[in-house]
Short mmCIF file of C-alpha atoms in Angstrom, two decimals:
data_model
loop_
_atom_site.label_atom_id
_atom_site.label_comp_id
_atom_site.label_asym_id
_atom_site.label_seq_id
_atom_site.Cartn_x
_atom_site.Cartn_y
_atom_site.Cartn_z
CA UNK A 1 -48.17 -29.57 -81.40
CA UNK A 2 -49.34 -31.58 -78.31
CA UNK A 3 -46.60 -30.96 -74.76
CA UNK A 4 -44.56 -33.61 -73.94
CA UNK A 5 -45.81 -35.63 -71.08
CA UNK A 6 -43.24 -34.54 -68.76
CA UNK A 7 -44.65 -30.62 -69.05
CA UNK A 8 -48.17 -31.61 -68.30
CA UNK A 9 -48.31 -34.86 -65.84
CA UNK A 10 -46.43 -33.80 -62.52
CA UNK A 11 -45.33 -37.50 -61.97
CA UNK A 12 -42.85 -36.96 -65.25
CA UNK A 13 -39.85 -34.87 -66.09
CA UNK A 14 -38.19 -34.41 -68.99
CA UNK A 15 -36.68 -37.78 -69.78
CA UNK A 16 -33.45 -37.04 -70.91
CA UNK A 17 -30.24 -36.79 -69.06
CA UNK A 18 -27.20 -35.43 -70.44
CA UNK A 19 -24.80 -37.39 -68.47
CA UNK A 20 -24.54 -41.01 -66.32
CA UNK A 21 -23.64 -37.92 -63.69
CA UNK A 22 -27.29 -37.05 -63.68
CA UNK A 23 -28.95 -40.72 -64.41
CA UNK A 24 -27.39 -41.89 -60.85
CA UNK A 25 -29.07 -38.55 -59.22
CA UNK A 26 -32.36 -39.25 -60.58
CA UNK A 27 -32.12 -42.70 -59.29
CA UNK A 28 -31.05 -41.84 -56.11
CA UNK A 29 -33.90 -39.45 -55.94
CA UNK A 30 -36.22 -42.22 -57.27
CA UNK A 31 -35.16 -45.46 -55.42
CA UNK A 32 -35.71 -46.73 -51.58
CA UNK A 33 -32.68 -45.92 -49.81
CA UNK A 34 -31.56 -49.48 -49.47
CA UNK A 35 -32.24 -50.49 -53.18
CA UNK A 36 -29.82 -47.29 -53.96
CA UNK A 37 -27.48 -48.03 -51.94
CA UNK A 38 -27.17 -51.69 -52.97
CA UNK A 39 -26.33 -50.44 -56.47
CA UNK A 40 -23.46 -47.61 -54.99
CA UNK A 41 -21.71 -49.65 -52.53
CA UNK A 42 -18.42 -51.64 -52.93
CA UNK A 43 -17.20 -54.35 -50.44
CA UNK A 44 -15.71 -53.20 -46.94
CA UNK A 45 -14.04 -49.64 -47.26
CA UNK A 46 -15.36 -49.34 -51.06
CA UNK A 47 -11.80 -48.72 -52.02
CA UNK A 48 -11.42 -50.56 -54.86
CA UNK A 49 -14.87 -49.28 -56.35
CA UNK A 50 -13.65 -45.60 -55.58
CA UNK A 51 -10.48 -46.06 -57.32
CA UNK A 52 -12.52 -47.69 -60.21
CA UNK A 53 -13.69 -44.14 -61.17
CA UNK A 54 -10.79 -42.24 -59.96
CA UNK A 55 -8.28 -43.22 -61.43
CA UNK A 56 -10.00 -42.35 -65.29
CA UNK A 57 -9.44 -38.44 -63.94
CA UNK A 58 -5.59 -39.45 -63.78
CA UNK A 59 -5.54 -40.13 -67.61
CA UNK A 60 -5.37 -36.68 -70.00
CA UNK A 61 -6.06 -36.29 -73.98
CA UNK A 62 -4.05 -34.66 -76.37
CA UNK A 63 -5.94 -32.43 -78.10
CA UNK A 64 -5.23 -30.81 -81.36
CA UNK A 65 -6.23 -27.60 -82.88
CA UNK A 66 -6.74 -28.37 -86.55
CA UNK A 67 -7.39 -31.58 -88.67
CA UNK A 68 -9.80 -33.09 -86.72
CA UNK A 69 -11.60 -35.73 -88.69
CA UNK A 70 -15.21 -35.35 -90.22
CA UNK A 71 -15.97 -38.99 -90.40
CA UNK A 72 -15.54 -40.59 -87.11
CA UNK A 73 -16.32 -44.63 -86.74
CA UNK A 74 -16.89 -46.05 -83.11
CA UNK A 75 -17.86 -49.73 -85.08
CA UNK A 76 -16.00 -52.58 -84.27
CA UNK A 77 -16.56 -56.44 -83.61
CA UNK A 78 -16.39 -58.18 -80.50
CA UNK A 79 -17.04 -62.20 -79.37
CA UNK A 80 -17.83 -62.71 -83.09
CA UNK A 81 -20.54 -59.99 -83.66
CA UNK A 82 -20.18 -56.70 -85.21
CA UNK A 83 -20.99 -53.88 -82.49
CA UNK A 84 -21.86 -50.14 -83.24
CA UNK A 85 -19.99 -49.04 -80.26
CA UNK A 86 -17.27 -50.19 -78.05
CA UNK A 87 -19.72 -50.46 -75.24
CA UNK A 88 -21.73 -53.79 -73.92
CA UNK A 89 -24.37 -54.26 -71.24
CA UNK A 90 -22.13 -56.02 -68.23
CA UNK A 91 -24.58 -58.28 -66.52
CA UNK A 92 -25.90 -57.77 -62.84
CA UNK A 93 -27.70 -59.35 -60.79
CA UNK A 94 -31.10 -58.99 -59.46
CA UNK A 95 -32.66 -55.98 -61.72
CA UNK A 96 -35.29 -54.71 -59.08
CA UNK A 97 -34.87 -50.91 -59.65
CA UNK A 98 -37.46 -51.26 -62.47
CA UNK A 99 -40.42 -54.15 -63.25
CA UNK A 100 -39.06 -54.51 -66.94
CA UNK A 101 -35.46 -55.56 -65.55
CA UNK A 102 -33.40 -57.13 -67.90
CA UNK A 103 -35.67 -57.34 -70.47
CA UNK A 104 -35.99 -53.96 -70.78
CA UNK A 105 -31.62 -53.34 -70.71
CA UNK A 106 -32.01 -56.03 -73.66
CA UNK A 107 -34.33 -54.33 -75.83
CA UNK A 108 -32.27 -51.00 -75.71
CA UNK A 109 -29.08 -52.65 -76.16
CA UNK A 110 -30.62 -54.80 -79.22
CA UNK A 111 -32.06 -50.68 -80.54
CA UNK A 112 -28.29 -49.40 -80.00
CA UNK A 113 -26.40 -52.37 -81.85
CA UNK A 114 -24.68 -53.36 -78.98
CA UNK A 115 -24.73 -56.74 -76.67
CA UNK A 116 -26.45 -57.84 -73.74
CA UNK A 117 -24.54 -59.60 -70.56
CA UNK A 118 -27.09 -61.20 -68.51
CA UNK A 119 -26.44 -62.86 -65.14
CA UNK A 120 -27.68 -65.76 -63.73
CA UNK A 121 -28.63 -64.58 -60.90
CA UNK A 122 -30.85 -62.36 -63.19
CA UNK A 123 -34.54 -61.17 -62.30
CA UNK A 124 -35.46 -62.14 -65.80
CA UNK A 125 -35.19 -65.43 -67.68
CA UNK A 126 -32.62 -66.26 -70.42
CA UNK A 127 -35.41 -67.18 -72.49
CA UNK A 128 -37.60 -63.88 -71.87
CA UNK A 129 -34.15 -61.94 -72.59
CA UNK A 130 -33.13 -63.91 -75.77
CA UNK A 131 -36.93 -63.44 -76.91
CA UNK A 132 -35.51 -59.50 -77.60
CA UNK A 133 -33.85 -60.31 -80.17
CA UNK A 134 -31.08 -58.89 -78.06
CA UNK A 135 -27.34 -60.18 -78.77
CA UNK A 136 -27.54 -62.47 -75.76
CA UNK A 137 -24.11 -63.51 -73.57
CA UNK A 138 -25.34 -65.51 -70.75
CA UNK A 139 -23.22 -65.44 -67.60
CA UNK A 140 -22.94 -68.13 -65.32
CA UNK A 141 -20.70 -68.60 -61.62
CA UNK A 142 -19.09 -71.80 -60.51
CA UNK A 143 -21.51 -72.76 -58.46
CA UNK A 144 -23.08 -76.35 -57.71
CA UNK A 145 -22.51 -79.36 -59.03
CA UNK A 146 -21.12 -80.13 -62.51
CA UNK A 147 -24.28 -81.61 -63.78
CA UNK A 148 -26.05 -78.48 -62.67
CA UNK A 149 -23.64 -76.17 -64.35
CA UNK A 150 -24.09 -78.13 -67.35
CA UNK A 151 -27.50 -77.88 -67.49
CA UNK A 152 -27.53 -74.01 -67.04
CA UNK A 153 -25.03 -74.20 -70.10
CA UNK A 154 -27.45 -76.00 -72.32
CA UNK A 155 -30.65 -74.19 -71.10
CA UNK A 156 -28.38 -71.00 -72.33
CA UNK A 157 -27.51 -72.38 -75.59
CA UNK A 158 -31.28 -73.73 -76.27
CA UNK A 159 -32.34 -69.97 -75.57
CA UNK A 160 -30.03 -68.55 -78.09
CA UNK A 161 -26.98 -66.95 -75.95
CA UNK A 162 -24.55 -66.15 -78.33
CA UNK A 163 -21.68 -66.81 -75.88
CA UNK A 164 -20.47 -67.80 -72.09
CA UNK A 165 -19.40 -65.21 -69.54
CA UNK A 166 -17.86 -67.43 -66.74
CA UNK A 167 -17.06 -66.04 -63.20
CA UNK A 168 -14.78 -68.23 -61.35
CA UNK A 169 -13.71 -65.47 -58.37
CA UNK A 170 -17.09 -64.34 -57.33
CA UNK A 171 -17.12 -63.42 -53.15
CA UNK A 172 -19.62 -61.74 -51.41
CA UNK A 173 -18.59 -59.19 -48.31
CA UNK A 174 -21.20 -58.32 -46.19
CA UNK A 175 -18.71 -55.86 -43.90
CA UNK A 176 -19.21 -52.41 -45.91
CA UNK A 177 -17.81 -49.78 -43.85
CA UNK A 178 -21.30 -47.40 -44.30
CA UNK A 179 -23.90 -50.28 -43.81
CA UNK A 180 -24.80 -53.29 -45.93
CA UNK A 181 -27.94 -52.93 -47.58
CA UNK A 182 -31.07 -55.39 -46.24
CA UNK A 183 -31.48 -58.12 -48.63
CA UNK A 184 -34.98 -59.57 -47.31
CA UNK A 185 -35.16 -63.50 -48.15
CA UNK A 186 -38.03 -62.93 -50.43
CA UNK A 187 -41.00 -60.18 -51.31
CA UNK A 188 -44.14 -60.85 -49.38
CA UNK A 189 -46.61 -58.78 -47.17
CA UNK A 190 -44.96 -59.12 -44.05
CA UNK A 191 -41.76 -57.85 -45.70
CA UNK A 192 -43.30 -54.71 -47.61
CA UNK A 193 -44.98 -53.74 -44.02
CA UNK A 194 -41.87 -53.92 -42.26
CA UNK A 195 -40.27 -52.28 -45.50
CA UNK A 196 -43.27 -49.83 -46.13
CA UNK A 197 -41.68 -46.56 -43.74
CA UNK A 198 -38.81 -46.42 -46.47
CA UNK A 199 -40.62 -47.10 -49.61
CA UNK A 200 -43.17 -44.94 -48.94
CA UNK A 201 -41.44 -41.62 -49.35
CA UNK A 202 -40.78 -42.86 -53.26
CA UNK A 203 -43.88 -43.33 -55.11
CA UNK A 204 -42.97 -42.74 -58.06
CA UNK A 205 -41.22 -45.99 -57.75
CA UNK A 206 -43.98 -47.52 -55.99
CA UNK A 207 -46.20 -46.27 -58.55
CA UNK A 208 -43.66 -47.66 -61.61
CA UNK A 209 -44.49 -51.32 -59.77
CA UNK A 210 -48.08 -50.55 -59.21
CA UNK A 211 -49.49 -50.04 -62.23
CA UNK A 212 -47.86 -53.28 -63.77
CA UNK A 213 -49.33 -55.26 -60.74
CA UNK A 214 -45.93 -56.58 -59.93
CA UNK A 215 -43.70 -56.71 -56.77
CA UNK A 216 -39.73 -56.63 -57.15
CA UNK A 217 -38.94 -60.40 -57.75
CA UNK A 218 -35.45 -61.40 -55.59
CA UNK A 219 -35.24 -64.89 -56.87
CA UNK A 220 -33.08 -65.90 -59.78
CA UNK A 221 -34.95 -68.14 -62.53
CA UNK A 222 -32.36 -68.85 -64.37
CA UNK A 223 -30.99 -70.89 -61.22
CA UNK A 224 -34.16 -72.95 -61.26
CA UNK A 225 -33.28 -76.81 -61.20
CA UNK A 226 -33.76 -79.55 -63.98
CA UNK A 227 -37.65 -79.37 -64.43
CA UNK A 228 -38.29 -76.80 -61.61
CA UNK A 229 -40.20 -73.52 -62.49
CA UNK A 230 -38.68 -71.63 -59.73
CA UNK A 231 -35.38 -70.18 -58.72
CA UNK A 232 -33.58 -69.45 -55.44
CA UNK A 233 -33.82 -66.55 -53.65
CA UNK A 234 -30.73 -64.75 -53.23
CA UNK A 235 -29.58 -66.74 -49.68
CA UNK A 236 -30.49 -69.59 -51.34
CA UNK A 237 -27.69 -68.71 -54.22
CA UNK A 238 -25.34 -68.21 -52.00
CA UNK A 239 -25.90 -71.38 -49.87
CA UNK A 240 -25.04 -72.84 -52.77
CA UNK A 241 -21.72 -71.11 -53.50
CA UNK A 242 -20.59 -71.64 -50.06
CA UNK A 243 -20.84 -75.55 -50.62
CA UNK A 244 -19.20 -75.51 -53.93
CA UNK A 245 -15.39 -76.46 -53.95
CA UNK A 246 -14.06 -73.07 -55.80
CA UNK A 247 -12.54 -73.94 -58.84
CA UNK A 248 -8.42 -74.61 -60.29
CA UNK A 249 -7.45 -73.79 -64.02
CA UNK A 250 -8.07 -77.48 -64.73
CA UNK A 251 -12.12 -76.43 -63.74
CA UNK A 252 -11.73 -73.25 -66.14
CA UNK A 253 -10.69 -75.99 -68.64
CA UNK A 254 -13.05 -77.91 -68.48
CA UNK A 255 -16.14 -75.51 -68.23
CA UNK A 256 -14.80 -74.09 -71.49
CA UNK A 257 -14.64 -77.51 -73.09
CA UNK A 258 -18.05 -78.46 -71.95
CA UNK A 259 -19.49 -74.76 -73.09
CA UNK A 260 -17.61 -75.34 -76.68
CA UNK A 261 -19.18 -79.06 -76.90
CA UNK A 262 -22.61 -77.75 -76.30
CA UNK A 263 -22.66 -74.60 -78.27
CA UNK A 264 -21.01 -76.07 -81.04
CA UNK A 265 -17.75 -73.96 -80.43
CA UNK A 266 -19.26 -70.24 -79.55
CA UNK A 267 -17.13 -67.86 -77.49
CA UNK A 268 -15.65 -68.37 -73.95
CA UNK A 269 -15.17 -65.42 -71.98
CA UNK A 270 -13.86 -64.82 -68.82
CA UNK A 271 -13.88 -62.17 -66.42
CA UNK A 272 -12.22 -61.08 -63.38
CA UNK A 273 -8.91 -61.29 -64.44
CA UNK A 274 -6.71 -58.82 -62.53
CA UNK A 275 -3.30 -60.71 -63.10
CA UNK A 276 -0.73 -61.04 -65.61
CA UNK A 277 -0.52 -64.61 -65.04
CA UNK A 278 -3.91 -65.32 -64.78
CA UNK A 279 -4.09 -63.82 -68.35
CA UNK A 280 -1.43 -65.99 -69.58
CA UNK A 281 -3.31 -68.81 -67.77
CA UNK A 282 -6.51 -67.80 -69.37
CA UNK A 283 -4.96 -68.38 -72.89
CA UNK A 284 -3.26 -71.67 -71.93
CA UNK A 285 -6.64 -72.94 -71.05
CA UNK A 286 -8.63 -71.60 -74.78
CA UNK A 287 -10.64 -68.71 -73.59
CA UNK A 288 -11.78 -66.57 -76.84
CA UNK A 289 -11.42 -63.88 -73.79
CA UNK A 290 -10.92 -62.31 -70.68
CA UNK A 291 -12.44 -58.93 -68.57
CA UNK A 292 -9.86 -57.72 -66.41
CA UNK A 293 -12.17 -56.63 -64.15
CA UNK A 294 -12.17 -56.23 -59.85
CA UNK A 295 -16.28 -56.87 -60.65
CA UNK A 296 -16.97 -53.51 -59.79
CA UNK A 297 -15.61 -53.17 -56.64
CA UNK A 298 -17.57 -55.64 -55.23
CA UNK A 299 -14.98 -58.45 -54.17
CA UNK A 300 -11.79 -58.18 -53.06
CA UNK A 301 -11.82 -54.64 -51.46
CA UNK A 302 -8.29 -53.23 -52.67
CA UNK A 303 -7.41 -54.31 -55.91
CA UNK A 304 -6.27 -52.33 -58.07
CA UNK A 305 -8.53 -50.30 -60.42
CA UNK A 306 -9.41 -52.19 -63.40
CA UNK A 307 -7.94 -49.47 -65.45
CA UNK A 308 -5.10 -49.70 -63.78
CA UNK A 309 -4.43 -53.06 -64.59
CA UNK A 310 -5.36 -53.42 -68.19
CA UNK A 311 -2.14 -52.02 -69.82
CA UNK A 312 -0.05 -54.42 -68.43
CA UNK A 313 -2.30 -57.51 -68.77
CA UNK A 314 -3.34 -56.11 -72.82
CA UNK A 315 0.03 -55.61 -74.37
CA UNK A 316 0.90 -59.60 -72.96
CA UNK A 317 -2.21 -61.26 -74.22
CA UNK A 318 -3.68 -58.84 -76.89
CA UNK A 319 -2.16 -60.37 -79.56
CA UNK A 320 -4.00 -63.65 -78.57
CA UNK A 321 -7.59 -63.22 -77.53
CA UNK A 322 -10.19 -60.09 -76.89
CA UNK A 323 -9.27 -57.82 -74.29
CA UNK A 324 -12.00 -56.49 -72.62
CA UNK A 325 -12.44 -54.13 -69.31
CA UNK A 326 -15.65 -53.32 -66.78
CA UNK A 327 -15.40 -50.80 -63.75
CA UNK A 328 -15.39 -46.93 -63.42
CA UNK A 329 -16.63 -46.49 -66.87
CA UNK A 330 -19.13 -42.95 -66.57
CA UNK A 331 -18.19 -40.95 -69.71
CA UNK A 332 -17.44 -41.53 -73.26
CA UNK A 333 -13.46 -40.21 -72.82
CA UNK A 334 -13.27 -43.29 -70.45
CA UNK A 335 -14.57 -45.54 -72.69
CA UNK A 336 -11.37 -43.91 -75.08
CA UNK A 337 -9.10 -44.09 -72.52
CA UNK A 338 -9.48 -48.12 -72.21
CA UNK A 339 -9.57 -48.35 -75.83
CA UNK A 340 -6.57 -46.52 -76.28
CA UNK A 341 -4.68 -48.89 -73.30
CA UNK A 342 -5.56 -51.79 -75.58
CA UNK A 343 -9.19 -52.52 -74.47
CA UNK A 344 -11.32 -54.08 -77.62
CA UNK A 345 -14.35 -53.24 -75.68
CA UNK A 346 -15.77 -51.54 -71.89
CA UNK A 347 -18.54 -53.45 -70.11
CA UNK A 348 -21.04 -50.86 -68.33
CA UNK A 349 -22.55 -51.70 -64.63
CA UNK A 350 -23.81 -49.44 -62.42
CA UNK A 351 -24.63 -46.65 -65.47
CA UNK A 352 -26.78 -48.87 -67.17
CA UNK A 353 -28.38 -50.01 -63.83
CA UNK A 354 -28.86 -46.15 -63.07
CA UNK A 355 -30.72 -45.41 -66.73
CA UNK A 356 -33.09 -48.09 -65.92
CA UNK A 357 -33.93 -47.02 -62.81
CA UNK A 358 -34.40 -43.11 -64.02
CA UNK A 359 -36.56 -43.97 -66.95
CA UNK A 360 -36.78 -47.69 -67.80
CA UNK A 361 -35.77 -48.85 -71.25
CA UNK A 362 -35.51 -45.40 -72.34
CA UNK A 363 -32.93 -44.20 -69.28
CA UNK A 364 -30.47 -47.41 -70.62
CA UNK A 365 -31.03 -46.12 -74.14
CA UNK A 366 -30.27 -42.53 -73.11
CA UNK A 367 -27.13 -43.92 -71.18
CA UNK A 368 -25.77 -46.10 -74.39
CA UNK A 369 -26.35 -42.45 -76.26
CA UNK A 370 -24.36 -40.57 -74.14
CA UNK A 371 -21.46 -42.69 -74.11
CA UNK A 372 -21.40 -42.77 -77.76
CA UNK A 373 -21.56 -39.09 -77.86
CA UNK A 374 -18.99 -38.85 -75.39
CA UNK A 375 -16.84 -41.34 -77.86
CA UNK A 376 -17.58 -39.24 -80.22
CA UNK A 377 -16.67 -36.16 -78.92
CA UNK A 378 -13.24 -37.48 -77.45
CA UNK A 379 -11.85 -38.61 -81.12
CA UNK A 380 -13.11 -35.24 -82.75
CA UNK A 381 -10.79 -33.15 -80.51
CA UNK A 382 -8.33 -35.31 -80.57
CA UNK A 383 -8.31 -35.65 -84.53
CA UNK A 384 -8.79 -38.95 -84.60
CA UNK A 385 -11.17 -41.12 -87.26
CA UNK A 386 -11.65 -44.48 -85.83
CA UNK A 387 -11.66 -46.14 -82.11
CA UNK A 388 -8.99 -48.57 -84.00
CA UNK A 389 -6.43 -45.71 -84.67
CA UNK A 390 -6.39 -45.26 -80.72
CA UNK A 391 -3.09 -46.07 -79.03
CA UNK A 392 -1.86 -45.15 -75.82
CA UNK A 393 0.38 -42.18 -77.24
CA UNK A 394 -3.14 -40.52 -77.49
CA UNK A 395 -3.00 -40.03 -74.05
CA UNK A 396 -1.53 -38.67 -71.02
CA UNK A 397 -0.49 -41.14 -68.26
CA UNK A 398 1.34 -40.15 -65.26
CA UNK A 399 4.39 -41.94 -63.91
CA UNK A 400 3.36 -44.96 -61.91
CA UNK A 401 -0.17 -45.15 -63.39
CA UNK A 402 -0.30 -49.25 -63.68
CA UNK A 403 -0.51 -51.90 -61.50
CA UNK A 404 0.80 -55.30 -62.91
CA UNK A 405 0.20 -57.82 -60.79
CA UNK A 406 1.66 -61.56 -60.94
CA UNK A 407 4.25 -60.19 -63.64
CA UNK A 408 5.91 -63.10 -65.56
CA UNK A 409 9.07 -62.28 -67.28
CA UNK A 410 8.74 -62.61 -71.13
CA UNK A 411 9.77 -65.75 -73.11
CA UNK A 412 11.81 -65.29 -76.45
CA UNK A 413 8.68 -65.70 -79.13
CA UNK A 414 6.11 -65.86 -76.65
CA UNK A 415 3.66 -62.81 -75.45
CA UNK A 416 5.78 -59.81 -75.88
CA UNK A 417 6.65 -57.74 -72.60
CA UNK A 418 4.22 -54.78 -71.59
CA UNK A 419 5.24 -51.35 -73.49
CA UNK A 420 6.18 -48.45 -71.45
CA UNK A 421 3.78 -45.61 -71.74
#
């Protein structure tokens, strides 16, 4: 039998990690220190991101010692399509860890059954992702004018995205407490030669580039303008949300009416919700859904951590659209843990990001595996057969656990009031 690659070429290692744990250490060992660091780093203080992950070790199991099931099912549906897991690609911006980017997150989530978020301020087309055959959700800011958002819409839905994932909230803070990573205005020589002293002590990643003759691509295409071929750079995205008005519920309105009129009535999601109000708001205006989501950490620096939040904001609006979460998720018990606080689904960030930029399409694979073992794993000691039998009296929550914010009191036959747990 012929050795793996990894045991006889000294530029590979065995591929597989066992944990997201171990993907982010090979791709802090494999990245430039400011591409890393772009993908670790939360706004200001990097509270909010901290408390993302921290506050999963506050939640226990209850394990039991017999009667565990031998059929387990992690299947479910979500935004209208049947899933394998209860895990989907969150999109991110700019991809640059690896040349593949996007397209290369969309091919394993497509392998693994699962869907694909993709930004718009994605490295890769919508068009070159949809071409996957990947379970496309395109997601698109409030930025320019309305005709412009409207033609980013229909460009979307000629490609084939399956749904909208609107961000209304999006803020960018360039005070981080330990440094903001460099974001040059675009790749050329004079940047790699001022960038060269830090990029040269990874060539492995140099060498991932090299061999496909490409440089990491900072503009977004999927910006581009009516009949333009090329997209902004990054500044150049944010110019342009700086001179956009930001937008009221009557704007959420109407980008959902506009996104149902196109697509012939396909799903509406929308994420950042960290409010009670702003859920209730969310159905008042016809959204199929909402993320309650601080975006990673990457906005308001502290808020709440998402799972914090999603409790209170679930048992209100549950009942009425798909509940999703994004933020902190590393392990398959989290990914049980929102379930069980009345999450249909988890979105996945910075582990997916960290997959693909250990070992390409493969590394997000592996990462999609592991959290489905993980799932796995979690219901087996806890006896339990399907993700839909999960309820929050599978788990241990200490006393002062959630955060509701903008609490409205319940109306008789309305959204029921938030159950103690």
């Amino acid at each position: 039998m012929a050795k793996p690659e990894w045991l006889s070429n000294p530029w590979k290692q065995n591929p597989w990690f066992e944990s997201v744990a171990v993907a982010q250490e090979r791709a802090r060992k494999r990245l430039p220190q400011p591409v890393y660091g772009a993908l670790v780093a939360g706004s200001e203080r990097g509270q909010s991101a901290g408390d993302n992950q921290a506050a999963f070790a506050e939640i226990g199991l209850q394990p039991v010692v017999a009667g565990q099931k031998k059929e387990r099912s992690q299947a479910t549906t979500l935004w209208g399509q049947e899933i394998s897991q209860p895990v989907v690609i969150s999109p991110t911006g700019v991809q640059a860890v690896h040349p593949d980017g996007e397209v290369a997150v969309a091919r394993a989530a497509r392998d693994r059954g699962t869907l694909m978020g993709l930004s718009n301020f994605a490295s890769k087309s919508v068009e070159e992702v949809t071409e996957t055959g990947a379970r496309t959700f395109f997601q698109m800011y409030w930025t320019g004018e309305r005709d412009v958002m409207l033609h980013r819409m229909q460009r979307a839905q000629d490609a084939g995205a399956l749904g909208l994932i609107a961000t209304t909230d999006w803020s960018f803070s360039i005070g981080r407490d330990w440094g903001s990573p460099e974001i040059p205005e675009k790749v050329d020589l004079k940047t790699m030669v001022r960038f060269a002293p830090k990029v040269a002590t990874k060539p492995r990643w140099l060498w991932t580039f090299g061999r496909t003759g490409m440089i990491p691509d900072l503009t977004a295409p999927n910006l581009a303008p009516p009949g333009g071929v090329a997209g902004p750079t990054f500044f150049g995205a944010y110019y342009e949300w700086m001179n956009t008005e930001p937008p009221s519920w009557d704007d959420v309105t109407w980008m959902r009416e506009q996104w149902k009129q196109i697509s012939g009535g396909k799903p509406f999601i929308l994420k950042g919700v960290s409010r009670v109000d702003d859920a209730l708001r969310a159905v008042d205006a016809g959204v199929d859904s909402i993320s309650v989501s601080n975006h990673g950490g990457n906005n308001l620096d502290g808020t709440p951590a998402a799972i914090r939040m999603l409790h209170p904001i679930a048992s209100r609006v549950g009942d009425d659209i798909e509940v999703v979460i994004d933020g902190g998720i590393r392990r398959g018990s989290d990914v049980v843990k929102a379930v069980a606080l009345g999450a249909r689904a988890v979105l996945i960030g910075r582990a997916y990001l960290w997959g693909l930029a250990a070992n390409g399409e493969q590394g997000v694979g592996n990462v999609l595996d592991v959290l489905r073992m993980g799932v796995d794993s979690a219901l087996r000691g806890m006896g339990v057969a399907s993700i839909h039998d999960l309820t929050p009296e599978h788990l241990l929550v200490p006393e002062g656990f959630h955060r509701t914010l903008g609490a409205v009191p319940a109306r008789e036959g309305s959204h029921a009031a938030p159950a103690a747990v």
